[in-house]
mmCIF file of C-alpha atoms in Angstrom:
data_model
loop_
_atom_site.group_PDB
_atom_site.id
_atom_site.type_symbol
_atom_site.label_atom_id
_atom_site.label_comp_id
_atom_site.label_asym_id
_atom_site.label_seq_id
_atom_site.Cartn_x
_atom_site.Cartn_y
_atom_site.Cartn_z
ATOM 1 C CA MET U 217 -0.064 -0.227 0.070
ATOM 2 C CA SER U 218 1.228 3.478 -0.833
ATOM 3 C CA SER U 219 1.905 5.610 2.119
ATOM 4 C CA LEU U 220 1.309 8.782 -0.009
ATOM 5 C CA ARG U 221 -1.973 7.643 -1.242
ATOM 6 C CA THR U 222 -5.654 7.457 -0.007
ATOM 7 C CA ASP U 223 -8.738 5.981 -1.679
ATOM 8 C CA ASP U 224 -10.008 9.413 -3.133
ATOM 9 C CA ASP U 225 -7.113 11.218 -3.014
ATOM 10 C CA THR U 226 -7.307 13.973 -6.131
ATOM 11 C CA TRP U 227 -4.131 16.127 -7.859
ATOM 12 C CA ASP U 228 -3.287 18.650 -10.045
ATOM 13 C CA ILE U 229 -0.073 18.927 -12.108
ATOM 14 C CA ALA U 230 2.381 20.216 -9.331
ATOM 15 C CA THR U 231 0.992 17.540 -6.421
ATOM 16 C CA SER U 232 0.873 13.915 -6.094
ATOM 17 C CA VAL U 233 0.454 11.552 -9.195
ATOM 18 C CA GLY U 234 0.026 14.785 -11.451
ATOM 19 C CA THR U 235 4.333 15.406 -10.939
ATOM 20 C CA THR U 236 4.778 12.331 -12.783
ATOM 21 C CA ALA U 237 3.383 13.815 -15.690
ATOM 22 C CA VAL U 238 5.854 16.523 -16.007
ATOM 23 C CA MET U 239 8.761 14.068 -15.431
ATOM 24 C CA VAL U 240 7.302 12.251 -18.244
ATOM 25 C CA ALA U 241 6.589 15.303 -20.662
ATOM 26 C CA ALA U 242 10.269 16.366 -19.489
ATOM 27 C CA ALA U 243 11.822 13.349 -20.547
ATOM 28 C CA ARG U 244 10.118 13.497 -23.894
ATOM 29 C CA ALA U 245 11.110 16.943 -24.555
ATOM 30 C CA ALA U 246 14.717 15.635 -23.686
ATOM 31 C CA GLU U 247 14.186 13.122 -26.195
ATOM 32 C CA THR U 248 12.965 15.206 -28.622
ATOM 33 C CA ASP U 249 16.129 17.699 -28.286
ATOM 34 C CA ARG U 250 18.697 14.577 -28.936
ATOM 35 C CA ASP U 251 20.466 14.351 -32.185
ATOM 36 C CA ASP U 252 19.173 10.490 -32.723
ATOM 37 C CA PRO U 253 15.587 11.042 -31.235
ATOM 38 C CA LEU U 254 13.274 8.081 -30.924
ATOM 39 C CA ILE U 255 10.400 10.421 -30.966
ATOM 40 C CA SER U 256 9.190 13.928 -31.793
ATOM 41 C CA ASP U 257 6.916 15.523 -29.428
ATOM 42 C CA PRO U 258 7.395 19.372 -30.121
ATOM 43 C CA TYR U 259 4.947 20.286 -27.184
ATOM 44 C CA ALA U 260 6.416 18.583 -24.385
ATOM 45 C CA LYS U 261 8.745 21.547 -23.744
ATOM 46 C CA ILE U 262 5.888 24.092 -23.768
ATOM 47 C CA LEU U 263 3.852 21.601 -21.440
ATOM 48 C CA VAL U 264 6.860 21.539 -19.076
ATOM 49 C CA GLY U 265 7.777 25.038 -19.237
ATOM 50 C CA GLY U 266 4.338 26.167 -17.939
ATOM 51 C CA THR U 267 4.917 23.992 -14.572
ATOM 52 C CA GLU U 268 7.485 24.611 -11.741
ATOM 53 C CA ALA U 269 9.300 21.392 -12.846
ATOM 54 C CA GLY U 270 11.800 21.713 -10.160
ATOM 55 C CA VAL U 271 13.696 18.500 -9.975
ATOM 56 C CA TRP U 272 12.455 17.650 -13.330
ATOM 57 C CA ASN U 273 14.327 20.187 -15.056
ATOM 58 C CA PHE U 274 17.825 18.186 -14.857
ATOM 59 C CA MET U 275 15.989 15.902 -17.913
ATOM 60 C CA LEU U 276 16.359 18.916 -19.834
ATOM 61 C CA ASP U 277 20.211 19.808 -18.955
ATOM 62 C CA LYS U 278 22.170 17.819 -21.610
ATOM 63 C CA GLU U 279 25.626 17.892 -19.341
ATOM 64 C CA PHE U 280 23.700 16.786 -16.319
ATOM 65 C CA VAL U 281 24.512 13.260 -16.498
ATOM 66 C CA ALA U 282 28.084 13.979 -17.005
ATOM 67 C CA LYS U 283 28.416 15.924 -13.946
ATOM 68 C CA ALA U 284 26.407 13.479 -11.714
ATOM 69 C CA ALA U 285 28.837 10.719 -12.727
ATOM 70 C CA GLU U 286 31.417 12.355 -11.277
ATOM 71 C CA ILE U 287 29.437 11.908 -7.996
ATOM 72 C CA ASP U 288 28.174 8.586 -8.516
ATOM 73 C CA ALA U 289 28.390 6.826 -11.655
ATOM 74 C CA GLU U 290 25.545 4.239 -11.310
ATOM 75 C CA ALA U 291 23.306 6.477 -10.225
ATOM 76 C CA ALA U 292 23.814 9.045 -13.395
ATOM 77 C CA ALA U 293 23.540 5.764 -15.578
ATOM 78 C CA ILE U 294 19.977 5.304 -14.193
ATOM 79 C CA PHE U 295 19.064 8.735 -15.048
ATOM 80 C CA THR U 296 20.163 7.945 -18.551
ATOM 81 C CA HIS U 297 18.204 4.952 -18.422
ATOM 82 C CA MET U 298 14.985 6.632 -16.919
ATOM 83 C CA GLY U 299 14.828 8.940 -19.950
ATOM 84 C CA SER U 300 15.679 6.356 -22.687
ATOM 85 C CA TYR U 301 12.912 4.199 -21.408
ATOM 86 C CA GLN U 302 10.419 7.084 -21.488
ATOM 87 C CA ALA U 303 11.690 7.031 -25.235
ATOM 88 C CA VAL U 304 11.194 3.726 -25.894
ATOM 89 C CA ARG U 305 7.897 3.330 -24.221
ATOM 90 C CA THR U 306 6.219 6.790 -26.064
ATOM 91 C CA LYS U 307 8.045 4.905 -29.575
ATOM 92 C CA PHE U 308 6.213 1.787 -28.503
ATOM 93 C CA PHE U 309 2.632 3.275 -28.261
ATOM 94 C CA ASP U 310 3.090 5.609 -30.962
ATOM 95 C CA GLU U 311 3.404 2.660 -33.398
ATOM 96 C CA PHE U 312 0.470 0.986 -31.422
ATOM 97 C CA PHE U 313 -1.736 3.758 -32.681
ATOM 98 C CA ALA U 314 -0.391 3.834 -35.736
ATOM 99 C CA SER U 315 -1.164 -0.031 -36.950
ATOM 100 C CA ALA U 316 -4.617 0.306 -35.050
ATOM 101 C CA VAL U 317 -5.694 3.554 -37.551
ATOM 102 C CA ASP U 318 -4.178 1.530 -40.457
ATOM 103 C CA ALA U 319 -6.515 -1.439 -39.434
ATOM 104 C CA GLY U 320 -9.483 1.318 -39.526
ATOM 105 C CA VAL U 321 -9.905 1.849 -36.019
ATOM 106 C CA ARG U 322 -11.155 5.607 -35.574
ATOM 107 C CA GLN U 323 -11.950 6.155 -32.126
ATOM 108 C CA VAL U 324 -8.980 6.409 -29.173
ATOM 109 C CA VAL U 325 -9.296 6.598 -25.487
ATOM 110 C CA ILE U 326 -6.274 7.496 -23.436
ATOM 111 C CA LEU U 327 -6.750 6.735 -20.067
ATOM 112 C CA ALA U 328 -5.081 9.020 -17.439
ATOM 113 C CA SER U 329 -3.795 11.054 -20.162
ATOM 114 C CA GLY U 330 -1.764 13.479 -18.351
ATOM 115 C CA LEU U 331 0.487 15.688 -20.546
ATOM 116 C CA ASP U 332 0.356 13.024 -23.299
ATOM 117 C CA ALA U 333 0.162 15.205 -26.715
ATOM 118 C CA ARG U 334 -0.779 12.526 -29.193
ATOM 119 C CA ALA U 335 -4.077 14.135 -29.648
ATOM 120 C CA TYR U 336 -2.055 17.256 -31.033
ATOM 121 C CA ARG U 337 1.200 15.640 -32.378
ATOM 122 C CA LEU U 338 0.343 12.415 -34.509
ATOM 123 C CA ASP U 339 -0.845 12.090 -37.826
ATOM 124 C CA TRP U 340 -4.481 11.183 -37.359
ATOM 125 C CA PRO U 341 -6.590 9.951 -40.242
ATOM 126 C CA ALA U 342 -9.641 12.068 -41.071
ATOM 127 C CA GLY U 343 -12.599 11.292 -38.706
ATOM 128 C CA THR U 344 -10.512 10.174 -35.741
ATOM 129 C CA THR U 345 -11.774 10.886 -32.547
ATOM 130 C CA VAL U 346 -9.546 11.268 -29.536
ATOM 131 C CA PHE U 347 -10.906 10.933 -25.727
ATOM 132 C CA GLU U 348 -8.197 11.732 -22.815
ATOM 133 C CA ILE U 349 -9.352 10.911 -19.695
ATOM 134 C CA ASP U 350 -7.600 12.487 -16.576
ATOM 135 C CA GLN U 351 -8.050 14.477 -13.401
ATOM 136 C CA PRO U 352 -9.945 17.746 -14.192
ATOM 137 C CA LYS U 353 -7.377 19.976 -13.078
ATOM 138 C CA VAL U 354 -4.511 18.097 -15.404
ATOM 139 C CA LEU U 355 -6.413 18.323 -18.578
ATOM 140 C CA GLU U 356 -7.466 22.098 -17.675
ATOM 141 C CA TYR U 357 -3.635 22.686 -17.361
ATOM 142 C CA LYS U 358 -2.914 20.977 -20.566
ATOM 143 C CA ALA U 359 -5.705 22.735 -22.632
ATOM 144 C CA ALA U 360 -5.091 25.737 -21.676
ATOM 145 C CA VAL U 361 -1.110 25.866 -22.160
ATOM 146 C CA LEU U 362 -1.331 24.461 -25.575
ATOM 147 C CA ALA U 363 -4.198 26.782 -26.672
ATOM 148 C CA GLU U 364 -2.064 29.828 -25.199
ATOM 149 C CA HIS U 365 0.351 28.662 -28.054
ATOM 150 C CA GLY U 366 -1.910 28.076 -30.649
ATOM 151 C CA VAL U 367 -1.603 24.272 -30.673
ATOM 152 C CA ARG U 368 -4.733 22.612 -32.021
ATOM 153 C CA PRO U 369 -5.598 18.947 -31.826
ATOM 154 C CA SER U 370 -4.776 16.933 -35.141
ATOM 155 C CA ALA U 371 -8.056 14.686 -34.614
ATOM 156 C CA THR U 372 -11.644 15.391 -32.768
ATOM 157 C CA LEU U 373 -10.591 15.606 -29.051
ATOM 158 C CA HIS U 374 -12.810 15.329 -26.181
ATOM 159 C CA GLN U 375 -11.663 15.871 -22.917
ATOM 160 C CA VAL U 376 -13.086 13.544 -20.283
ATOM 161 C CA PRO U 377 -12.323 14.885 -16.510
ATOM 162 C CA VAL U 378 -13.028 11.958 -14.402
ATOM 163 C CA ASP U 379 -10.853 9.935 -11.525
ATOM 164 C CA LEU U 380 -10.876 6.461 -12.988
ATOM 165 C CA ARG U 381 -11.941 5.374 -9.827
ATOM 166 C CA HIS U 382 -14.982 6.658 -10.665
ATOM 167 C CA ASP U 383 -17.995 6.226 -13.033
ATOM 168 C CA TRP U 384 -15.627 7.328 -16.026
ATOM 169 C CA PRO U 385 -17.623 4.659 -18.337
ATOM 170 C CA GLY U 386 -20.792 7.022 -17.500
ATOM 171 C CA ALA U 387 -18.737 10.115 -18.368
ATOM 172 C CA LEU U 388 -17.086 8.639 -21.393
ATOM 173 C CA THR U 389 -20.280 7.798 -22.783
ATOM 174 C CA ARG U 390 -21.951 11.421 -22.230
ATOM 175 C CA ALA U 391 -18.865 12.649 -23.902
ATOM 176 C CA GLY U 392 -19.877 10.927 -27.148
ATOM 177 C CA PHE U 393 -17.867 7.572 -26.927
ATOM 178 C CA ASP U 394 -19.503 5.214 -29.500
ATOM 179 C CA VAL U 395 -19.803 1.380 -27.622
ATOM 180 C CA GLY U 396 -20.462 -0.149 -30.765
ATOM 181 C CA ALA U 397 -17.225 0.817 -32.738
ATOM 182 C CA PRO U 398 -13.953 -0.516 -32.517
ATOM 183 C CA THR U 399 -11.653 1.399 -30.183
ATOM 184 C CA ALA U 400 -8.056 1.764 -29.693
ATOM 185 C CA TRP U 401 -7.249 2.071 -25.797
ATOM 186 C CA LEU U 402 -4.134 3.231 -24.024
ATOM 187 C CA ALA U 403 -2.880 2.349 -20.639
ATOM 188 C CA GLU U 404 0.282 4.160 -20.330
ATOM 189 C CA GLY U 405 2.108 5.068 -16.978
ATOM 190 C CA LEU U 406 -1.070 4.213 -14.840
ATOM 191 C CA LEU U 407 -1.489 0.760 -13.223
ATOM 192 C CA MET U 408 1.439 1.168 -11.052
ATOM 193 C CA TYR U 409 -0.893 4.032 -9.498
ATOM 194 C CA LEU U 410 -3.600 1.659 -9.416
ATOM 195 C CA PRO U 411 -4.183 -1.399 -6.536
ATOM 196 C CA ALA U 412 -4.680 -4.898 -7.948
ATOM 197 C CA ASP U 413 -8.445 -4.837 -7.677
ATOM 198 C CA ALA U 414 -8.716 -1.634 -9.103
ATOM 199 C CA GLN U 415 -6.790 -2.670 -11.993
ATOM 200 C CA ASP U 416 -9.241 -5.513 -12.372
ATOM 201 C CA ARG U 417 -12.308 -3.272 -12.457
ATOM 202 C CA LEU U 418 -10.633 -1.318 -14.877
ATOM 203 C CA PHE U 419 -9.998 -3.597 -17.606
ATOM 204 C CA GLY U 420 -13.346 -5.307 -16.954
ATOM 205 C CA GLN U 421 -14.773 -1.863 -17.513
ATOM 206 C CA ILE U 422 -12.484 -1.582 -20.778
ATOM 207 C CA THR U 423 -13.569 -5.002 -21.989
ATOM 208 C CA GLU U 424 -17.387 -4.034 -21.478
ATOM 209 C CA LEU U 425 -16.942 -1.051 -23.715
ATOM 210 C CA SER U 426 -15.134 -2.884 -26.698
ATOM 211 C CA ALA U 427 -16.918 -3.616 -29.688
ATOM 212 C CA PRO U 428 -15.056 -6.602 -31.429
ATOM 213 C CA GLY U 429 -11.725 -5.500 -33.405
ATOM 214 C CA SER U 430 -10.995 -3.122 -30.526
ATOM 215 C CA ARG U 431 -7.063 -2.694 -29.660
ATOM 216 C CA ILE U 432 -5.622 -2.160 -26.499
ATOM 217 C CA ALA U 433 -2.178 -1.308 -25.351
ATOM 218 C CA VAL U 434 -1.089 -1.485 -21.739
ATOM 219 C CA GLU U 435 2.611 -0.522 -19.735
ATOM 220 C CA THR U 436 2.171 -3.309 -16.630
ATOM 221 C CA ALA U 437 3.428 -1.870 -13.046
ATOM 222 C CA PRO U 438 7.052 -2.950 -12.440
ATOM 223 C CA ARG U 439 7.710 -4.431 -8.923
ATOM 224 C CA GLN U 440 10.993 -3.399 -6.874
ATOM 225 C CA ALA U 441 12.729 -4.253 -3.842
ATOM 226 C CA GLN U 442 12.162 -2.036 -1.051
ATOM 227 C CA GLU U 443 15.440 -2.347 -0.125
ATOM 228 C CA ARG U 444 16.952 -1.652 -3.611
ATOM 229 C CA ARG U 445 14.289 1.350 -4.219
ATOM 230 C CA GLU U 446 15.283 2.753 -0.702
ATOM 231 C CA GLU U 447 19.151 2.773 -1.635
ATOM 232 C CA MET U 448 18.667 4.410 -4.705
ATOM 233 C CA ARG U 449 16.421 7.052 -3.017
ATOM 234 C CA ALA U 450 19.466 7.802 -0.879
ATOM 235 C CA ARG U 451 21.831 8.024 -3.840
ATOM 236 C CA PHE U 452 19.332 10.200 -5.831
ATOM 237 C CA ASP U 453 18.917 12.448 -2.827
ATOM 238 C CA ALA U 454 23.069 12.954 -2.359
ATOM 239 C CA ILE U 455 22.796 14.337 -6.356
ATOM 240 C CA ARG U 456 20.112 16.265 -5.936
ATOM 241 C CA GLU U 457 21.775 18.176 -2.744
ATOM 242 C CA LYS U 458 25.025 18.533 -4.418
ATOM 243 C CA PHE U 459 23.329 20.053 -7.510
ATOM 244 C CA GLY U 460 20.807 22.351 -5.176
ATOM 245 C CA MET U 461 17.656 20.564 -7.198
ATOM 246 C CA GLY U 462 15.161 20.929 -4.380
ATOM 247 C CA GLU U 463 12.680 18.645 -2.928
ATOM 248 C CA SER U 464 10.989 16.082 -4.736
ATOM 249 C CA ILE U 465 8.216 13.689 -4.081
ATOM 250 C CA ASP U 466 9.410 9.986 -3.957
ATOM 251 C CA VAL U 467 7.797 8.451 -7.004
ATOM 252 C CA GLY U 468 7.758 5.160 -5.462
ATOM 253 C CA GLU U 469 5.786 6.154 -2.781
ATOM 254 C CA LEU U 470 2.968 7.052 -5.063
ATOM 255 C CA MET U 471 2.717 3.319 -6.492
ATOM 256 C CA TYR U 472 0.823 0.098 -5.273
ATOM 257 C CA ASN U 473 3.689 -2.383 -5.337
ATOM 258 C CA ASP U 474 0.934 -5.171 -5.074
ATOM 259 C CA PRO U 475 2.193 -8.828 -5.314
ATOM 260 C CA ASP U 476 -1.129 -9.856 -6.154
ATOM 261 C CA ARG U 477 -1.574 -7.763 -9.164
ATOM 262 C CA ALA U 478 -3.004 -9.757 -12.377
ATOM 263 C CA ASP U 479 -0.673 -10.670 -15.179
ATOM 264 C CA VAL U 480 -2.638 -8.067 -17.892
ATOM 265 C CA ALA U 481 -1.642 -10.520 -20.678
ATOM 266 C CA VAL U 482 -3.104 -13.401 -19.167
ATOM 267 C CA TRP U 483 -5.943 -11.595 -17.784
ATOM 268 C CA LEU U 484 -6.808 -10.175 -21.143
ATOM 269 C CA ALA U 485 -6.502 -13.489 -22.739
ATOM 270 C CA GLU U 486 -8.978 -15.012 -20.323
ATOM 271 C CA HIS U 487 -11.609 -12.384 -20.944
ATOM 272 C CA GLY U 488 -12.132 -12.222 -24.804
ATOM 273 C CA TRP U 489 -8.717 -10.644 -26.320
ATOM 274 C CA ASP U 490 -6.085 -11.992 -28.333
ATOM 275 C CA SER U 491 -2.960 -10.718 -26.281
ATOM 276 C CA THR U 492 1.229 -10.667 -26.763
ATOM 277 C CA ALA U 493 3.865 -9.438 -24.513
ATOM 278 C CA VAL U 494 7.131 -8.149 -25.061
ATOM 279 C CA THR U 495 9.620 -7.113 -21.878
ATOM 280 C CA SER U 496 10.565 -3.054 -22.179
ATOM 281 C CA ALA U 497 13.849 -4.215 -21.156
ATOM 282 C CA ASP U 498 14.074 -6.147 -24.816
ATOM 283 C CA GLU U 499 12.584 -3.191 -26.453
ATOM 284 C CA MET U 500 15.099 -0.797 -24.779
ATOM 285 C CA ARG U 501 17.860 -3.645 -26.249
ATOM 286 C CA ARG U 502 16.529 -3.811 -29.492
ATOM 287 C CA LEU U 503 16.872 -0.157 -29.891
ATOM 288 C CA GLY U 504 19.987 0.432 -28.319
ATOM 289 C CA ARG U 505 19.125 2.440 -25.313
ATOM 290 C CA TRP U 506 19.787 -0.077 -22.419
ATOM 291 C CA ALA U 507 21.836 2.376 -20.036
ATOM 292 C CA LEU U 508 22.643 -0.042 -17.017
ATOM 293 C CA PRO U 509 25.495 -1.987 -16.418
ATOM 294 C CA GLY U 510 24.966 -5.726 -17.249
ATOM 295 C CA GLY U 511 21.654 -6.806 -18.308
ATOM 296 C CA PRO U 512 17.825 -8.076 -16.635
ATOM 297 C CA ASP U 513 19.152 -11.613 -17.546
ATOM 298 C CA THR U 514 17.721 -13.269 -14.402
ATOM 299 C CA PRO U 515 15.093 -15.531 -14.694
ATOM 300 C CA GLY U 516 11.509 -14.629 -13.471
ATOM 301 C CA ASP U 517 12.696 -10.506 -12.954
ATOM 302 C CA ASP U 518 9.683 -8.579 -12.508
ATOM 303 C CA ALA U 519 11.594 -5.289 -11.756
ATOM 304 C CA PHE U 520 10.801 -4.259 -15.204
ATOM 305 C CA SER U 521 7.433 -3.532 -17.178
ATOM 306 C CA TYR U 522 6.032 -5.422 -20.145
ATOM 307 C CA PHE U 523 4.375 -3.886 -22.968
ATOM 308 C CA VAL U 524 1.242 -5.592 -23.802
ATOM 309 C CA THR U 525 -1.050 -5.433 -26.815
ATOM 310 C CA ALA U 526 -4.257 -7.153 -27.347
ATOM 311 C CA VAL U 527 -7.342 -7.400 -30.062
ATOM 312 C CA ARG U 528 -10.670 -7.801 -28.938
ATOM 313 C CA ARG U 529 -12.367 -10.920 -29.975
#
């Protein structure tokens, strides 16, 4: 059970789970600025710039890792790895949407969308409708900042301001969602912030709303030993203090490290979906972005997330 979470907590872009959206946007901005980017998100830096990004600003500093390595080489490698993971994850799910629309899907739902700018930056076919679901203040912030910069969606966009622990299917339907149309669903950067029972309920609701031919892409919730997490927190704190980065929320404390969590690929296969899964580690190595010493070769190691995709039968 997360020590910073409650059953009915809320947040904006500067508090609790909302701050992780800033972290992800900062990573996407940094990746976009690389000489060899895996993805292009021209709006990420705009969205980060409107926040008090605090500690996440280090992701935008190209010299930071080299400076940090002078203090702790392994911790610096982990910083690099974190950014590369976000880039690989983004690329994987961008390609998922490209495949879905190539198959004729024209209805998209992004769950816990945060500062995801896919409704604005992807080249959606004519007739595509995107629904973004998240906390009201998070959606308000994103819409306001992008509008201020003259950025318009590249698809028909409906924001659905509702907590996923509440009646989000009702809110989605009222926003114009067509239950009879195939849908491409995305659950990215979400499951780790839900307890196991809420995860099962979420996928049950998605399944009920999904017409045959619907598709879903999911990032599973990784698990990490408490001792290792505390060790890395102490090492990151040393770097943070050295560079005067200010206080930050311990993201690990926002997550539910639930040992009873269902295997997503198995759950989907048992509930009317044809599912496949790849490890994020394999994707990172395939794209040449594995930054940690050695590799995730221990059998049964579940500290690395999986990317699951499935098609509704």
